[in-house]
């Protein structure tokens, strides 16, 4: 996928390795010692970035080779389609590049197969340079260690319609920030509008359970746990919203596009979005644009969700010092800041979000959203478990739909979703 879309979606695509590749730890032919001289030829693989950022990456590589004269970096860029399959084939065939652009869901099977270098062992000195939540983004349940340098981040603010809040007798300058506040405001909105205005247009996802404070997996990483009492409480509250029409009746089949249209027409009071949406509001719904509010994602933990991309080092590289040095170089504060000014992403390096570029609001739509998102990212976490695949997401969504429709109790629905996810986890 194009970079910004991948960063926003962070889709979990299962990457299946042959049993012969399975293992644990960095037990390949390469060395885990990154303290030696930085030299040698390495290959760096990105994911559908050459078309738009060719000059940027060529500049980064030139700078690195100038800093370390004994190195040479070969850059390869893979197309969006089939990238997980390409990684899987390279892993099985022993042709995985030295430094690889990955997302958390893609690094997990590589780490389990012993192909991802544990940076907590080989590059621990760099850990303090990154936001804690970003560094933890490529940790894998059931394994100790961190398996990729955090690279760019993304998150999305929440838009709300101040006029609808005012009409419902709610304070438009005090939007809900926790789920309990959200539920109370949503029920009031539905009551005051006779069910004509819903507050939300989407059913709860695994991220919602995380932001609500539900434990998503057991400590061993061997099974899912979002069917506990707190998880059942969250789904029960959504059922209450659904029955009161505080959750849009079409939420069961909603897409980002359909939810956006509902918000645009005033049928929904809150919706996630981006700076691109503000331009759309200004052009197609000037009344909404004049009354738009921007707030953080709803969370009862105090931490919003982040989407994180990473740069992994192949544990079997023949040039560990050079591979680690380059992965760090690509993701250091200077290069991340430069990259962030070319595309709507955020750096994962500590202190970078305090730069005026992310803190100064000049009144434009772009900076309004950028500053709001940057502020929330400082202590954000990646709630989606790295082992939670697309199939698991589908199973959860199907069970949530049954609970909202009254076909199953919230408890039974979550029990079934966890059972399905656990089966898929064992198969993987």
CSV table of C-alpha atoms in Angstrom, one decimal, residues 126-396:
chain,number,residue,atom,x,y,z
A,126,UNK,CA,19.8,3.6,21.0
A,127,UNK,CA,16.6,2.8,22.9
A,128,UNK,CA,16.4,6.1,24.7
A,129,UNK,CA,16.4,8.0,21.4
A,130,UNK,CA,12.9,6.8,20.7
A,131,UNK,CA,9.4,7.3,22.3
A,132,UNK,CA,8.8,4.4,24.7
A,133,UNK,CA,5.5,3.4,23.1
A,134,UNK,CA,7.2,3.4,19.6
A,135,UNK,CA,10.1,1.3,20.7
A,136,UNK,CA,7.6,-1.2,22.2
A,137,UNK,CA,5.7,-1.3,19.0
A,138,UNK,CA,7.8,-4.2,17.5
A,139,UNK,CA,7.9,-6.4,20.6
A,140,UNK,CA,6.2,-9.7,20.2
A,141,UNK,CA,4.1,-11.5,22.8
A,142,UNK,CA,5.8,-14.6,24.0
A,143,UNK,CA,9.3,-13.4,23.1
A,144,UNK,CA,11.6,-11.2,25.0
A,145,UNK,CA,13.2,-8.4,23.0
A,146,UNK,CA,12.5,-5.7,20.4
A,147,UNK,CA,12.7,-6.7,16.7
A,148,UNK,CA,12.8,-3.4,14.7
A,149,UNK,CA,13.7,0.2,15.1
A,150,UNK,CA,10.6,2.3,15.2
A,151,UNK,CA,10.3,4.5,12.2
A,152,UNK,CA,7.4,6.8,11.3
A,153,UNK,CA,4.2,7.0,13.3
A,154,UNK,CA,0.6,8.0,12.6
A,155,UNK,CA,-2.6,8.5,14.4
A,156,UNK,CA,-5.8,10.3,13.8
A,157,UNK,CA,-7.7,12.9,15.7
A,158,UNK,CA,-11.4,12.8,16.3
A,159,UNK,CA,-13.7,15.4,14.7
A,160,UNK,CA,-17.0,16.4,16.3
A,161,UNK,CA,-19.9,18.6,15.3
A,162,UNK,CA,-20.1,21.5,17.9
A,163,UNK,CA,-23.5,22.5,16.6
A,164,UNK,CA,-25.0,19.1,17.3
A,165,UNK,CA,-23.4,19.1,20.8
A,166,UNK,CA,-25.0,22.5,21.5
A,167,UNK,CA,-28.4,21.4,20.2
A,168,UNK,CA,-28.3,18.4,22.6
A,169,UNK,CA,-27.4,20.6,25.6
A,170,UNK,CA,-23.8,19.4,25.7
A,171,UNK,CA,-20.8,21.7,26.1
A,172,UNK,CA,-19.2,22.0,22.7
A,173,UNK,CA,-15.9,23.0,24.2
A,174,UNK,CA,-15.8,19.9,26.4
A,175,UNK,CA,-16.1,16.8,24.2
A,176,UNK,CA,-16.0,13.4,25.7
A,177,UNK,CA,-12.5,12.1,26.4
A,178,UNK,CA,-13.2,8.7,28.1
A,179,UNK,CA,-15.5,6.0,27.1
A,180,UNK,CA,-17.8,6.6,30.1
A,181,UNK,CA,-18.1,10.2,29.0
A,182,UNK,CA,-18.7,9.2,25.5
A,183,UNK,CA,-21.5,6.8,26.4
A,184,UNK,CA,-23.3,9.4,28.5
A,185,UNK,CA,-23.1,12.0,25.8
A,186,UNK,CA,-24.1,9.6,23.1
A,187,UNK,CA,-27.3,8.6,25.0
A,188,UNK,CA,-28.2,12.2,25.6
A,189,UNK,CA,-27.6,13.1,21.9
A,190,UNK,CA,-29.9,10.3,20.8
A,191,UNK,CA,-32.5,11.2,23.3
A,192,UNK,CA,-32.5,14.9,22.4
A,193,UNK,CA,-32.7,14.2,18.7
A,194,UNK,CA,-35.3,11.5,19.0
A,195,UNK,CA,-32.8,9.0,17.6
A,196,UNK,CA,-32.1,11.0,14.5
A,197,UNK,CA,-28.5,11.8,15.4
A,198,UNK,CA,-26.0,9.1,16.4
A,199,UNK,CA,-22.8,10.0,18.0
A,200,UNK,CA,-20.8,7.1,16.5
A,201,UNK,CA,-20.9,5.3,13.2
A,202,UNK,CA,-18.6,2.4,13.9
A,203,UNK,CA,-18.7,-0.8,16.0
A,204,UNK,CA,-15.9,-1.4,18.5
A,205,UNK,CA,-12.7,-2.8,17.2
A,206,UNK,CA,-9.7,-4.5,18.9
A,207,UNK,CA,-8.3,-1.0,19.3
A,208,UNK,CA,-11.3,0.1,21.2
A,209,UNK,CA,-11.0,-2.7,23.7
A,210,UNK,CA,-7.3,-1.7,24.1
A,211,UNK,CA,-8.2,2.0,24.7
A,212,UNK,CA,-10.9,0.9,27.1
A,213,UNK,CA,-8.2,-0.8,29.2
A,214,UNK,CA,-9.1,-4.4,28.4
A,215,UNK,CA,-6.2,-6.9,28.4
A,216,UNK,CA,-6.0,-8.2,24.9
A,217,UNK,CA,-3.6,-11.2,25.3
A,218,UNK,CA,-2.3,-13.2,28.1
A,219,UNK,CA,1.2,-12.5,29.4
A,220,UNK,CA,2.7,-15.5,27.6
A,221,UNK,CA,1.3,-14.3,24.2
A,222,UNK,CA,-0.3,-17.7,23.7
A,223,UNK,CA,-3.9,-16.6,23.8
A,224,UNK,CA,-6.3,-13.7,23.6
A,225,UNK,CA,-8.1,-12.3,26.7
A,226,UNK,CA,-10.4,-9.5,25.6
A,227,UNK,CA,-13.4,-11.5,26.7
A,228,UNK,CA,-12.8,-10.6,30.4
A,229,UNK,CA,-15.4,-8.7,32.5
A,230,UNK,CA,-14.1,-5.3,31.3
A,231,UNK,CA,-14.4,-6.4,27.6
A,232,UNK,CA,-17.9,-7.6,28.2
A,233,UNK,CA,-18.8,-4.3,29.8
A,234,UNK,CA,-17.6,-2.4,26.8
A,235,UNK,CA,-19.6,-4.5,24.4
A,236,UNK,CA,-22.6,-4.3,26.6
A,237,UNK,CA,-22.4,-0.5,26.6
A,238,UNK,CA,-22.2,-0.5,22.8
A,239,UNK,CA,-25.3,-2.7,22.7
A,240,UNK,CA,-27.1,-0.1,24.8
A,241,UNK,CA,-26.0,2.6,22.3
A,242,UNK,CA,-27.1,0.5,19.4
A,243,UNK,CA,-30.6,0.0,20.9
A,244,UNK,CA,-30.9,3.7,21.7
A,245,UNK,CA,-29.8,4.7,18.1
A,246,UNK,CA,-26.8,6.5,19.7
A,247,UNK,CA,-24.8,4.1,17.5
A,248,UNK,CA,-25.7,4.5,13.8
A,249,UNK,CA,-28.0,1.6,12.7
A,250,UNK,CA,-25.7,1.0,9.7
A,251,UNK,CA,-22.6,0.7,11.8
A,252,UNK,CA,-22.6,-3.1,11.3
A,253,UNK,CA,-21.6,-2.6,7.7
A,254,UNK,CA,-20.0,0.8,7.9
A,255,UNK,CA,-16.8,1.7,5.9
A,256,UNK,CA,-14.7,4.7,6.5
A,257,UNK,CA,-16.3,6.3,3.4
A,258,UNK,CA,-19.8,5.7,4.6
A,259,UNK,CA,-19.1,6.9,8.1
A,260,UNK,CA,-17.6,10.0,6.7
A,261,UNK,CA,-20.7,10.7,4.6
A,262,UNK,CA,-22.8,10.3,7.7
A,263,UNK,CA,-20.7,12.8,9.6
A,264,UNK,CA,-20.8,15.2,6.6
A,265,UNK,CA,-24.6,15.2,6.5
A,266,UNK,CA,-25.0,15.7,10.3
A,267,UNK,CA,-26.4,12.2,10.9
A,268,UNK,CA,-23.4,11.4,13.1
A,269,UNK,CA,-21.8,13.7,15.7
A,270,UNK,CA,-18.2,12.3,15.9
A,271,UNK,CA,-15.9,10.7,13.4
A,272,UNK,CA,-12.1,10.0,13.1
A,273,UNK,CA,-10.3,11.7,10.2
A,274,UNK,CA,-7.4,13.6,8.9
A,275,UNK,CA,-6.4,17.0,7.5
A,276,UNK,CA,-7.7,16.0,4.1
A,277,UNK,CA,-11.2,15.7,5.7
A,278,UNK,CA,-11.1,19.4,6.8
A,279,UNK,CA,-10.6,20.4,3.2
A,280,UNK,CA,-13.6,18.3,2.2
A,281,UNK,CA,-15.7,19.9,4.9
A,282,UNK,CA,-14.7,23.4,3.9
A,283,UNK,CA,-15.7,22.7,0.3
A,284,UNK,CA,-18.8,20.4,0.6
A,285,UNK,CA,-20.2,21.2,4.0
A,286,UNK,CA,-19.3,24.8,5.0
A,287,UNK,CA,-21.8,24.7,7.9
A,288,UNK,CA,-20.0,21.7,9.4
A,289,UNK,CA,-16.6,23.3,8.8
A,290,UNK,CA,-17.6,26.4,10.8
A,291,UNK,CA,-18.6,24.2,13.7
A,292,UNK,CA,-15.9,21.6,13.6
A,293,UNK,CA,-14.2,20.5,16.8
A,294,UNK,CA,-11.0,18.5,17.0
A,295,UNK,CA,-10.2,16.3,19.9
A,296,UNK,CA,-8.1,13.2,20.8
A,297,UNK,CA,-9.2,9.7,20.3
A,298,UNK,CA,-11.5,8.4,23.0
A,299,UNK,CA,-9.5,6.4,25.6
A,300,UNK,CA,-10.0,5.3,29.2
A,301,UNK,CA,-6.3,4.6,29.6
A,302,UNK,CA,-4.9,8.1,28.9
A,303,UNK,CA,-3.0,6.7,25.9
A,304,UNK,CA,-4.3,7.0,22.3
A,305,UNK,CA,-3.5,4.4,19.6
A,306,UNK,CA,-0.6,4.8,17.3
A,307,UNK,CA,0.3,3.1,14.1
A,308,UNK,CA,4.0,2.4,13.8
A,309,UNK,CA,6.2,1.3,10.9
A,310,UNK,CA,9.7,-0.1,11.5
A,311,UNK,CA,13.1,-1.0,10.2
A,312,UNK,CA,14.2,-4.5,11.0
A,313,UNK,CA,17.8,-6.0,10.8
A,314,UNK,CA,18.1,-9.5,9.5
A,315,UNK,CA,19.7,-11.6,12.3
A,316,UNK,CA,21.6,-13.6,9.6
A,317,UNK,CA,23.3,-10.6,8.0
A,318,UNK,CA,27.0,-11.0,7.4
A,319,UNK,CA,27.5,-7.3,8.3
A,320,UNK,CA,25.7,-6.8,11.6
A,321,UNK,CA,27.5,-3.5,12.6
A,322,UNK,CA,26.8,-1.9,9.2
A,323,UNK,CA,23.2,-3.2,9.1
A,324,UNK,CA,22.4,-1.9,12.6
A,325,UNK,CA,24.2,1.4,12.0
A,326,UNK,CA,22.2,1.9,8.8
A,327,UNK,CA,18.8,1.0,10.3
A,328,UNK,CA,19.5,3.4,13.1
A,329,UNK,CA,20.6,6.1,10.6
A,330,UNK,CA,17.4,5.8,8.6
A,331,UNK,CA,15.4,6.2,11.8
A,332,UNK,CA,17.4,8.8,13.7
A,333,UNK,CA,15.9,12.2,14.6
A,334,UNK,CA,17.4,14.1,11.8
A,335,UNK,CA,16.3,11.8,9.0
A,336,UNK,CA,12.9,11.2,10.5
A,337,UNK,CA,12.3,14.9,10.8
A,338,UNK,CA,13.3,15.4,7.2
A,339,UNK,CA,10.9,12.6,6.1
A,340,UNK,CA,8.0,13.9,8.2
A,341,UNK,CA,8.2,17.2,6.3
A,342,UNK,CA,7.7,15.4,3.0
A,343,UNK,CA,4.6,13.4,3.9
A,344,UNK,CA,1.9,13.4,6.6
A,345,UNK,CA,3.7,11.2,9.1
A,346,UNK,CA,5.3,11.7,12.5
A,347,UNK,CA,8.7,10.9,13.8
A,348,UNK,CA,9.1,8.2,16.5
A,349,UNK,CA,12.2,9.8,18.0
A,350,UNK,CA,12.1,11.3,21.5
A,351,UNK,CA,11.8,15.1,21.5
A,352,UNK,CA,11.0,15.4,17.8
A,353,UNK,CA,7.3,16.1,18.4
A,354,UNK,CA,8.3,19.2,20.4
A,355,UNK,CA,9.7,20.8,17.2
A,356,UNK,CA,7.7,24.0,16.2
A,357,UNK,CA,6.6,22.1,13.0
A,358,UNK,CA,4.4,19.9,15.3
A,359,UNK,CA,3.5,22.4,17.9
A,360,UNK,CA,2.9,25.8,16.2
A,361,UNK,CA,-0.7,26.2,14.9
A,362,UNK,CA,-0.8,28.8,12.2
A,363,UNK,CA,-4.5,28.5,11.7
A,364,UNK,CA,-4.4,26.4,8.6
A,365,UNK,CA,-6.3,23.1,8.4
A,366,UNK,CA,-3.1,21.2,8.0
A,367,UNK,CA,-1.5,22.5,11.1
A,368,UNK,CA,-4.7,22.2,13.2
A,369,UNK,CA,-4.7,18.5,12.7
A,370,UNK,CA,-0.9,18.0,12.7
A,371,UNK,CA,-0.5,19.7,16.1
A,372,UNK,CA,-3.4,17.9,17.6
A,373,UNK,CA,-2.1,14.5,16.4
A,374,UNK,CA,1.5,15.2,17.4
A,375,UNK,CA,0.5,16.1,20.9
A,376,UNK,CA,-1.4,12.9,21.4
A,377,UNK,CA,1.4,10.7,20.0
A,378,UNK,CA,3.9,11.6,22.7
A,379,UNK,CA,2.6,8.9,25.0
A,380,UNK,CA,0.6,6.8,22.5
A,381,UNK,CA,0.8,3.0,22.2
A,382,UNK,CA,0.1,0.5,19.5
A,383,UNK,CA,-3.0,-1.3,20.9
A,384,UNK,CA,-3.5,-3.8,18.0
A,385,UNK,CA,-1.6,-7.0,19.0
A,386,UNK,CA,1.0,-7.9,16.5
A,387,UNK,CA,-0.4,-11.4,16.3
A,388,UNK,CA,-4.0,-10.2,15.6
A,389,UNK,CA,-4.5,-11.0,11.9
A,390,UNK,CA,-7.2,-9.8,9.4
A,391,UNK,CA,-9.0,-13.1,9.9
A,392,UNK,CA,-9.2,-12.5,13.6
A,393,UNK,CA,-10.5,-9.0,13.0
A,394,UNK,CA,-13.2,-10.4,10.8
A,395,UNK,CA,-14.2,-13.0,13.5
A,396,UNK,CA,-14.4,-10.2,16.1
